[in-house]
Short mmCIF file of C-alpha atoms in Angstrom, two decimals:
data_model
loop_
_atom_site.label_atom_id
_atom_site.label_comp_id
_atom_site.label_asym_id
_atom_site.label_seq_id
_atom_site.Cartn_x
_atom_site.Cartn_y
_atom_site.Cartn_z
CA UNK A 1316 159.34 105.96 92.49
CA UNK A 1317 162.67 107.63 91.73
CA UNK A 1318 164.32 110.16 94.03
CA UNK A 1319 163.78 112.92 91.43
CA UNK A 1320 160.02 112.30 91.32
CA UNK A 1321 159.83 112.15 95.13
CA UNK A 1322 161.75 115.41 95.32
CA UNK A 1323 159.47 117.03 92.73
CA UNK A 1324 156.36 115.82 94.55
CA UNK A 1325 157.69 117.19 97.83
CA UNK A 1326 158.33 120.58 96.21
CA UNK A 1327 154.86 120.55 94.64
CA UNK A 1328 153.21 119.66 97.95
CA UNK A 1329 155.08 122.43 99.75
CA UNK A 1330 154.27 125.04 97.10
CA UNK A 1331 150.62 124.00 96.91
CA UNK A 1332 150.30 123.95 100.70
CA UNK A 1333 151.80 127.45 100.86
CA UNK A 1334 149.41 128.66 98.15
CA UNK A 1335 146.37 127.15 99.91
CA UNK A 1336 147.34 128.73 103.22
CA UNK A 1337 147.60 132.16 101.52
CA UNK A 1338 144.13 131.97 99.97
CA UNK A 1339 142.38 130.18 102.85
CA UNK A 1340 140.29 132.12 105.32
CA UNK A 1341 140.88 129.45 107.97
CA UNK A 1342 144.37 129.75 109.49
CA UNK A 1343 143.95 126.37 111.24
CA UNK A 1344 143.34 124.46 108.00
CA UNK A 1345 145.74 121.55 107.47
CA UNK A 1346 147.04 122.76 104.12
CA UNK A 1347 149.77 120.10 103.98
CA UNK A 1348 147.16 117.33 104.07
CA UNK A 1349 144.92 119.09 101.53
CA UNK A 1350 147.84 119.58 99.13
CA UNK A 1351 148.97 115.97 99.50
CA UNK A 1352 145.45 114.57 98.93
CA UNK A 1353 144.93 116.82 95.90
CA UNK A 1354 148.17 115.72 94.25
CA UNK A 1355 147.45 112.04 94.97
CA UNK A 1356 144.01 112.32 93.33
CA UNK A 1357 145.44 114.18 90.34
CA UNK A 1358 148.15 111.57 89.91
CA UNK A 1359 145.54 108.79 90.07
CA UNK A 1360 143.55 110.43 87.27
CA UNK A 1361 146.56 110.72 84.98
CA UNK A 1362 148.18 107.40 85.89
CA UNK A 1363 145.26 104.99 86.23
CA UNK A 1364 146.02 101.65 84.54
CA UNK A 1365 145.00 102.49 80.99
CA UNK A 1366 144.18 99.74 78.59
CA UNK A 1367 146.38 99.54 75.54
CA UNK A 1368 144.46 100.93 72.56
CA UNK A 1369 145.15 97.73 70.62
CA UNK A 1370 143.65 95.63 73.43
CA UNK A 1371 140.48 97.75 73.40
CA UNK A 1372 139.97 96.82 69.76
CA UNK A 1373 141.19 93.22 70.07
CA UNK A 1374 137.74 91.60 70.33
CA UNK A 1375 136.35 92.47 66.94
CA UNK A 1376 133.67 90.31 65.43
CA UNK A 1377 132.67 89.94 61.78
CA UNK A 1378 129.22 91.39 61.32
CA UNK A 1379 126.61 91.83 58.62
CA UNK A 1380 125.20 95.05 60.03
CA UNK A 1381 125.01 98.00 57.67
CA UNK A 1382 123.14 100.49 59.84
CA UNK A 1383 124.55 103.06 62.25
CA UNK A 1384 125.29 102.17 65.85
CA UNK A 1385 124.93 104.98 68.41
CA UNK A 1386 126.64 104.99 71.80
CA UNK A 1387 125.43 108.07 73.66
CA UNK A 1388 126.48 110.06 76.69
CA UNK A 1389 129.68 108.34 77.79
CA UNK A 1390 130.82 110.44 80.77
CA UNK A 1391 134.38 111.74 80.94
CA UNK A 1392 136.60 114.22 82.75
CA UNK A 1393 139.81 115.65 81.37
CA UNK A 1394 142.16 118.56 81.96
CA UNK A 1395 142.67 121.53 79.65
CA UNK A 1396 146.23 121.71 78.37
CA UNK A 1397 146.02 125.53 78.37
CA UNK A 1398 144.97 126.10 82.00
CA UNK A 1399 145.13 122.67 83.66
CA UNK A 1400 141.55 123.14 84.86
CA UNK A 1401 139.12 120.25 84.40
CA UNK A 1402 136.55 120.02 81.67
CA UNK A 1403 133.92 117.33 81.81
CA UNK A 1404 130.88 116.12 79.99
CA UNK A 1405 129.68 113.41 77.66
CA UNK A 1406 130.86 111.79 74.45
CA UNK A 1407 128.43 110.39 71.90
CA UNK A 1408 129.63 108.15 69.10
CA UNK A 1409 128.03 107.07 65.83
CA UNK A 1410 129.68 104.24 63.90
CA UNK A 1411 128.61 102.83 60.57
CA UNK A 1412 130.21 99.36 60.59
CA UNK A 1413 131.96 97.87 57.58
CA UNK A 1414 132.66 94.38 58.89
CA UNK A 1415 133.58 94.75 62.57
CA UNK A 1416 131.69 95.83 65.65
CA UNK A 1417 132.86 96.49 69.17
CA UNK A 1418 131.39 95.80 72.60
CA UNK A 1419 129.70 98.89 74.01
CA UNK A 1420 131.97 99.02 77.09
CA UNK A 1421 135.01 99.25 74.81
CA UNK A 1422 133.89 102.69 73.63
CA UNK A 1423 133.85 103.80 77.26
CA UNK A 1424 137.35 102.33 77.75
CA UNK A 1425 138.56 104.31 74.75
CA UNK A 1426 137.05 107.57 76.02
CA UNK A 1427 138.54 107.02 79.49
CA UNK A 1428 141.99 106.32 78.06
CA UNK A 1429 142.04 109.31 75.74
CA UNK A 1430 140.59 111.78 78.25
CA UNK A 1431 143.05 110.94 81.04
CA UNK A 1432 145.69 113.46 80.03
CA UNK A 1433 146.14 117.13 79.37
CA UNK A 1434 144.30 117.84 76.13
CA UNK A 1435 141.85 120.12 74.38
CA UNK A 1436 138.24 119.21 73.73
CA UNK A 1437 138.77 119.63 69.99
CA UNK A 1438 141.75 117.25 70.05
CA UNK A 1439 139.88 114.71 72.18
CA UNK A 1440 136.92 114.72 69.79
CA UNK A 1441 139.11 114.12 66.75
CA UNK A 1442 141.33 111.55 68.47
CA UNK A 1443 138.32 109.42 69.46
CA UNK A 1444 137.06 109.41 65.87
CA UNK A 1445 140.47 108.67 64.39
CA UNK A 1446 141.23 105.80 66.80
CA UNK A 1447 137.90 104.16 65.98
CA UNK A 1448 138.48 104.63 62.24
CA UNK A 1449 142.03 103.23 62.39
CA UNK A 1450 141.23 100.23 64.56
CA UNK A 1451 137.64 99.28 63.75
CA UNK A 1452 137.77 100.23 60.05
CA UNK A 1453 134.10 101.27 59.81
CA UNK A 1454 132.56 103.10 56.88
CA UNK A 1455 132.77 106.19 59.08
CA UNK A 1456 132.35 107.72 62.51
CA UNK A 1457 130.67 110.82 63.86
CA UNK A 1458 131.73 112.03 67.31
CA UNK A 1459 130.03 114.65 69.48
CA UNK A 1460 131.57 115.90 72.72
CA UNK A 1461 129.60 118.23 74.99
CA UNK A 1462 131.48 119.62 77.99
CA UNK A 1463 131.65 122.25 80.70
CA UNK A 1464 135.01 123.99 81.11
CA UNK A 1465 135.96 125.11 84.60
CA UNK A 1466 138.62 127.43 83.16
CA UNK A 1467 135.81 129.54 81.71
CA UNK A 1468 133.87 129.57 84.97
CA UNK A 1469 136.83 130.17 87.29
CA UNK A 1470 138.97 132.53 85.24
CA UNK A 1471 136.22 134.74 83.85
CA UNK A 1472 132.93 134.23 85.69
CA UNK A 1473 131.39 137.35 84.17
CA UNK A 1474 131.98 135.93 80.69
CA UNK A 1475 131.38 132.31 81.62
CA UNK A 1476 130.24 130.08 78.80
CA UNK A 1477 127.78 127.20 79.20
CA UNK A 1478 128.46 123.94 77.42
CA UNK A 1479 130.93 123.67 74.57
CA UNK A 1480 130.06 121.20 71.81
CA UNK A 1481 132.59 119.85 69.34
CA UNK A 1482 132.00 117.37 66.54
CA UNK A 1483 134.18 115.33 64.25
CA UNK A 1484 133.24 113.27 61.22
CA UNK A 1485 135.28 110.93 59.06
CA UNK A 1486 134.59 108.43 56.30
CA UNK A 1487 131.03 108.42 55.01
CA UNK A 1488 129.89 110.79 57.80
CA UNK A 1489 132.26 113.41 56.45
CA UNK A 1490 130.80 113.13 52.94
CA UNK A 1491 127.09 112.52 53.62
CA UNK A 1492 125.35 115.47 55.29
CA UNK A 1493 122.07 113.55 55.71
CA UNK A 1494 123.89 110.78 57.62
CA UNK A 1495 125.57 113.42 59.82
CA UNK A 1496 122.17 115.02 60.45
CA UNK A 1497 120.70 111.63 61.40
CA UNK A 1498 123.59 111.04 63.82
CA UNK A 1499 123.20 114.48 65.37
CA UNK A 1500 119.47 113.86 65.81
CA UNK A 1501 120.12 110.50 67.52
CA UNK A 1502 122.63 112.16 69.87
CA UNK A 1503 120.36 114.90 71.20
#
């Protein structure tokens, strides 16, 4: 780690420790340790060894399957680029293959990679669909992301919103409303 990053981390730890001590009701709390642990965990989330997108899609197989494939409720956690608070939930994916399929765990790898950064739920939903379309070349994809946003709960508890659902369709799912409806039904 460079000296600049170490210096920045030290400043962050000190500022966070000071902030925690000001809002804590326990004057004996070890705020330095809490701040350090928090920053280490945050750094792990953002810097875990991500798989290269190309490697996720490297094990494609030719297939004669012309019916939708549904991968439901892949868990994720990400951080809102507006507030830096977490949002978390589940991603469901519908893919109508053209000639290639993907191992089920690869969809989870993709979701983990794309959600491990500051982003918006809307961007995450679209990015998942676009990466699958670009790399798998299916007839289309339909993506549904359902998440809870801690920014809503923490910043405005009186106006707190439950789950937020975003969807994204491309290819045949964008054009065929009955196929989208079938996907939505299979994701509920």
